[in-house]
Short mmCIF file of C-alpha atoms and ligand atoms in Angstrom, two decimals:
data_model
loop_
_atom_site.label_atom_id
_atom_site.label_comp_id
_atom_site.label_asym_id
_atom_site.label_seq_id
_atom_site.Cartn_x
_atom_site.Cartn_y
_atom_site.Cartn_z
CA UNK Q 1384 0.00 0.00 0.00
CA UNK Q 1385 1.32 3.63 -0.69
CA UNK Q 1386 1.13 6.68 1.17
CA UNK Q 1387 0.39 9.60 -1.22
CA UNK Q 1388 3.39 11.45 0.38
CA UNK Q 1389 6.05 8.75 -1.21
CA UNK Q 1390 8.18 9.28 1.85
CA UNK Q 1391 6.19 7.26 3.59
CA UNK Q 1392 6.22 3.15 3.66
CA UNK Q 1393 4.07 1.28 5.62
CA UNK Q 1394 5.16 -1.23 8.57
CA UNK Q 1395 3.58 -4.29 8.29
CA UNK Q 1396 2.04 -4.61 11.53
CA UNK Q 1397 -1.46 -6.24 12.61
CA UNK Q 1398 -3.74 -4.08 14.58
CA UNK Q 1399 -2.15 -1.02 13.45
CA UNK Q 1400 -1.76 1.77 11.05
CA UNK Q 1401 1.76 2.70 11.19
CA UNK Q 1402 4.02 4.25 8.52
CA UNK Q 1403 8.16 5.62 8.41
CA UNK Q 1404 9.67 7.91 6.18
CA UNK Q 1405 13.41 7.57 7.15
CA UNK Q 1406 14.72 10.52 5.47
CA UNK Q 1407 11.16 12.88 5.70
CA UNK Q 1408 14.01 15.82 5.68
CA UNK Q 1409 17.68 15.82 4.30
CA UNK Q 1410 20.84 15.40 6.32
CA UNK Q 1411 21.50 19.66 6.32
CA UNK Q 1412 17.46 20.57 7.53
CA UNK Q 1413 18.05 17.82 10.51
CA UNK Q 1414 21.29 19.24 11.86
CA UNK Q 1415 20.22 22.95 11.36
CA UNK Q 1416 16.41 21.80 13.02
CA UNK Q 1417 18.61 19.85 15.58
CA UNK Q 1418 20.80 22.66 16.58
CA UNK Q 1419 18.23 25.35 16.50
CA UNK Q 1420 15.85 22.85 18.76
CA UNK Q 1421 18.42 22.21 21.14
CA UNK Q 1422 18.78 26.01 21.76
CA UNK Q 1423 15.06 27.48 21.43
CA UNK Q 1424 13.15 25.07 23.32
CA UNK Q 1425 12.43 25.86 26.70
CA UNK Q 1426 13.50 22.48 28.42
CA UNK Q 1427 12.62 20.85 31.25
CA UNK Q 1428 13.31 18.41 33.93
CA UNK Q 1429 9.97 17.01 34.73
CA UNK Q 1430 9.35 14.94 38.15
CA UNK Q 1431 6.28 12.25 37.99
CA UNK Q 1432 5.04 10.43 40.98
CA UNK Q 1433 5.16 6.89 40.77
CA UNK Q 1434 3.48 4.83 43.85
CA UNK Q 1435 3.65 8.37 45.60
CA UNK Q 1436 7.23 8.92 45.12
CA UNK Q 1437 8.76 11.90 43.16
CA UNK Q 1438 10.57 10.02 40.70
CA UNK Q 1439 12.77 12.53 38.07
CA UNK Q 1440 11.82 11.31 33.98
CA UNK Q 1441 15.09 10.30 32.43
CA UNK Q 1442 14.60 12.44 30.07
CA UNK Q 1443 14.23 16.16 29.29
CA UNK Q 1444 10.89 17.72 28.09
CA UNK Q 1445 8.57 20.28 26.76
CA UNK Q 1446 5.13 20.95 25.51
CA UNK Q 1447 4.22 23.64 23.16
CA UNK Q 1448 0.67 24.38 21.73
CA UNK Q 1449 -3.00 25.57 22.12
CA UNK Q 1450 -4.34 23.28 24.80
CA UNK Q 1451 -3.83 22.43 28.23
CA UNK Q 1452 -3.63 18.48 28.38
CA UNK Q 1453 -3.55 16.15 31.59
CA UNK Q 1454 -0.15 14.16 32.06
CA UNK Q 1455 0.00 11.89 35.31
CA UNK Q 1456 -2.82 13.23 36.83
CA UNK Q 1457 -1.94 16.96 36.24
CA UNK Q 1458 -3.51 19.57 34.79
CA UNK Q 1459 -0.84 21.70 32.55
CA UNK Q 1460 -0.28 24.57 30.72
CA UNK Q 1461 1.55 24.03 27.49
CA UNK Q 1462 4.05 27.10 26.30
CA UNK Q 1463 3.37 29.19 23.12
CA UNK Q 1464 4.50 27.62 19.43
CA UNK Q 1465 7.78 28.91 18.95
CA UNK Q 1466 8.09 29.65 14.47
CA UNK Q 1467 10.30 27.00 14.32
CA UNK Q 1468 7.93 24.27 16.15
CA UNK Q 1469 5.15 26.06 13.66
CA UNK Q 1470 7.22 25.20 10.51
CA UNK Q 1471 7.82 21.82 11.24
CA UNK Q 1472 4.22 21.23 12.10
CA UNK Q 1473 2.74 22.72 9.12
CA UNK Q 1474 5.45 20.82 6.78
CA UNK Q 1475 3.96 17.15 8.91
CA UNK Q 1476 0.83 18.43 8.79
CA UNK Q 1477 1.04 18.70 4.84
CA UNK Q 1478 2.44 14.92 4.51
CA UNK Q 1479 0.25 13.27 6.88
CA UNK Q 1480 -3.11 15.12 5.71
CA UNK Q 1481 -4.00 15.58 9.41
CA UNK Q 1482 -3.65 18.46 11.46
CA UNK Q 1483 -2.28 19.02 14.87
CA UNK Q 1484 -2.25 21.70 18.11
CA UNK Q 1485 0.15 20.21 20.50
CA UNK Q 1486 3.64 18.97 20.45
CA UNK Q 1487 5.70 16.95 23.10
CA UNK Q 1488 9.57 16.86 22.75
CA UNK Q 1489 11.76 15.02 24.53
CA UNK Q 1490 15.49 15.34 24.94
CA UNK Q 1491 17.21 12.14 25.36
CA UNK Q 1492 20.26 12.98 26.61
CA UNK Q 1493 22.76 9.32 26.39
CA UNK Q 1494 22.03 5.82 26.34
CA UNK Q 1495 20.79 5.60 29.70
CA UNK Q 1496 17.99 8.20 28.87
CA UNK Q 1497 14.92 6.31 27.37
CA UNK Q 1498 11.09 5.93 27.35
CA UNK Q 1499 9.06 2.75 28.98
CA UNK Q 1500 6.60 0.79 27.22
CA UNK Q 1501 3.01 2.60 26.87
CA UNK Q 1502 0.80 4.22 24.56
CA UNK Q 1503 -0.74 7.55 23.32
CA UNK Q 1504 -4.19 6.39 24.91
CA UNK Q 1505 -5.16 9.16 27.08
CA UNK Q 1506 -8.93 10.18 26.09
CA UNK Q 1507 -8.50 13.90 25.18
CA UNK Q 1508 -6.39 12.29 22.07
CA UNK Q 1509 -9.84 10.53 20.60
CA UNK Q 1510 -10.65 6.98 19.73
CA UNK Q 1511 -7.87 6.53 17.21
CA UNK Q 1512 -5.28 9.32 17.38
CA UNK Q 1513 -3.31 10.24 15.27
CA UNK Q 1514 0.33 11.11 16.27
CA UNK Q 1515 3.33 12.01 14.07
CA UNK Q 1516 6.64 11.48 16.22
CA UNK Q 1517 10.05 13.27 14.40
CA UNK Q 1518 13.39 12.55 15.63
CA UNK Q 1519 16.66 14.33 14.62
CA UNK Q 1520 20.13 13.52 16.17
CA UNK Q 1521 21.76 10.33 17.34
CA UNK Q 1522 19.89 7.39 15.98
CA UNK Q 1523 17.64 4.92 18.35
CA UNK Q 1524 15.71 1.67 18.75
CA UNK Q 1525 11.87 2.66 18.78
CA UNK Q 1526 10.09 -0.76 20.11
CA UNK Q 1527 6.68 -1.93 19.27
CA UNK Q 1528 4.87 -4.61 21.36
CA UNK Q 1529 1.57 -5.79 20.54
CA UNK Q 1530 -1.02 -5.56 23.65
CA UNK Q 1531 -3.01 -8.31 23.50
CA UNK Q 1532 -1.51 -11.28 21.46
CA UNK Q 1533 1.85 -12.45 22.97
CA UNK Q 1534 2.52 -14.53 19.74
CA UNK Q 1535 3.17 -11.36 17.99
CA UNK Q 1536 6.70 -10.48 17.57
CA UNK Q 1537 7.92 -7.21 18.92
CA UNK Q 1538 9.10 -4.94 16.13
CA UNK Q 1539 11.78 -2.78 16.39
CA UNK Q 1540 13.08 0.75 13.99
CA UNK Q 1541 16.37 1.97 13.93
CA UNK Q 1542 14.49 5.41 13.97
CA UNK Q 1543 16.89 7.95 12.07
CA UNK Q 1544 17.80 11.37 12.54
CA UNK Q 1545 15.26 13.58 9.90
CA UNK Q 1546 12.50 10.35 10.09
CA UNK Q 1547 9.32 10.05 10.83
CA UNK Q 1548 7.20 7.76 12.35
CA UNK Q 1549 3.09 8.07 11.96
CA UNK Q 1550 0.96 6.17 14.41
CA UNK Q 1551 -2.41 6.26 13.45
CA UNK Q 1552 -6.10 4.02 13.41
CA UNK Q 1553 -6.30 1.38 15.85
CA UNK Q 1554 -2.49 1.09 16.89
CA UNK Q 1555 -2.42 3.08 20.25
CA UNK Q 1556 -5.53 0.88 20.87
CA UNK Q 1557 -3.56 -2.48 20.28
CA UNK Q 1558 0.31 -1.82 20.42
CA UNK Q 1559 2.61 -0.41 22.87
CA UNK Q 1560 5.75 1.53 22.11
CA UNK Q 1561 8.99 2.55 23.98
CA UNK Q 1562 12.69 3.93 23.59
CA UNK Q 1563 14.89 1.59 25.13
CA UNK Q 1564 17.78 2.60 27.09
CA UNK Q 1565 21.20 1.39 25.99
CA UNK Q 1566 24.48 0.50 27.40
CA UNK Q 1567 26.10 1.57 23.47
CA UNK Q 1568 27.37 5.32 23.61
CA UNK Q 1569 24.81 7.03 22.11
CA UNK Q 1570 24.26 11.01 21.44
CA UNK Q 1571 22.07 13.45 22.53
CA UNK Q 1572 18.47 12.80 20.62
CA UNK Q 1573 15.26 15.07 20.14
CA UNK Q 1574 11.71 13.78 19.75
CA UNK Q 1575 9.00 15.41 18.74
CA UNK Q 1576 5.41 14.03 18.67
CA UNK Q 1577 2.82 16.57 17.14
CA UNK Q 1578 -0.69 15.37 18.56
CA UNK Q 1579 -4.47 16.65 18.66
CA UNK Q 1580 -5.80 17.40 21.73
CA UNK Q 1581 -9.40 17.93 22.24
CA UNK Q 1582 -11.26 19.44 25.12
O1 AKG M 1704 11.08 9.41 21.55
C1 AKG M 1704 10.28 8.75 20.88
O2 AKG M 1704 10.52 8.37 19.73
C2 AKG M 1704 8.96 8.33 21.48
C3 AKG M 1704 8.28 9.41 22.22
C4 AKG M 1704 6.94 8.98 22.71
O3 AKG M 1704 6.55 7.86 22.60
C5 AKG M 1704 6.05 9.94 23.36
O4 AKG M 1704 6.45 11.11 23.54
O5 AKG M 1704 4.93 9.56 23.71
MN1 MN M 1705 4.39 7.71 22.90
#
């Protein structure tokens, strides 16, 4: 099956919708979006509570757009789009025919900085949400693991710096994703997933 932005292949996955376009921009636009990420977005480090402990995400992270959203029970405020966040929605938006008003982006900073297995479920993302994740910097292993069926094989993406990754239909409903950490030396990484938020 095609996508009609011929960046795009699909994964062959049951139970989901997903497609990758490795190189969705060139080597230059991912260093210069890279560098220019690295120094415009407000970063944060973020504490959750986990079984009523403050535990500290190893990761860095931000959230720009027009809604507030709910993230481990909390009700937040997400910072104004910055231009550049702007242009690199509105260039997704035009590939994936969908449109979005809220970003997450995470700063991985080594190996040891990753993401556990969940999904994009939360209810003010709708039924079937759509979410387009783009990653520039050092590559990474982006895991899928199917919810229900244990005879289903995980699937794993070398996910490259300038890629994309579209989740979309049924998969948050029936697959789980993560970023493994890693004992390799790895760079610095930034993640962005553009979502729709209702509510
Ligand atoms: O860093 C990634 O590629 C995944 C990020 C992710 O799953 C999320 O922000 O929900
Ligand atoms: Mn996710």
């Amino acid at each position: 099956m095609a996508h009609p932005d011929n960046r795009f292949h699909k994964i062959p996955m049951p139970d989901a919708d997903v497609w990758y376009a490795p190189a969705f921009f060139t080597p230059e636009q991912s260093e210069l979006y890279y560098n220019q990420l690295l120094e415009q977005v407000n970063w944060q480090q973020e504490h959750i509570k986990l079984f009523g402990k403050a535990v500290v995400l190893p990761r860095l992270t931000a959230w720009y757009g027009d809604k507030s959203y709910t993230y481990s029970g909390l009700k937040n405020q997400p910072q104004p789009w910055l231009p550049l966040l702007l242009n690199l929605k509105t260039q997704v938006e035009l590939a994936t025919n969908h449109t979005y008003n809220s970003v997450l982006l995470n700063l991985y900073q080594d190996g040891q900085s990753g993401m556990g297995w969940h999904s994009d479920d939360e209810p003010e993302l709708g039924a079937e949400p759509t979410i387009a994740s783009v990653s520039f910097g050092a590559p990474r292993r982006f895991g899928f693991r199917h919810k229900q069926n244990r005879a289903i094989k995980n699937l794993y993406l070398t996910v490259a710096p300038g890629s994309v990754v579209l989740m979309q239909g049924p998969t948050q409903h029936n697959w789980q994703h993560a970023i493994p950490k890693t004992a390799k030396p790895t760079g610095k990484r930034i993640n962005l997933t553009f979502r729709s938020i209702s509510g």
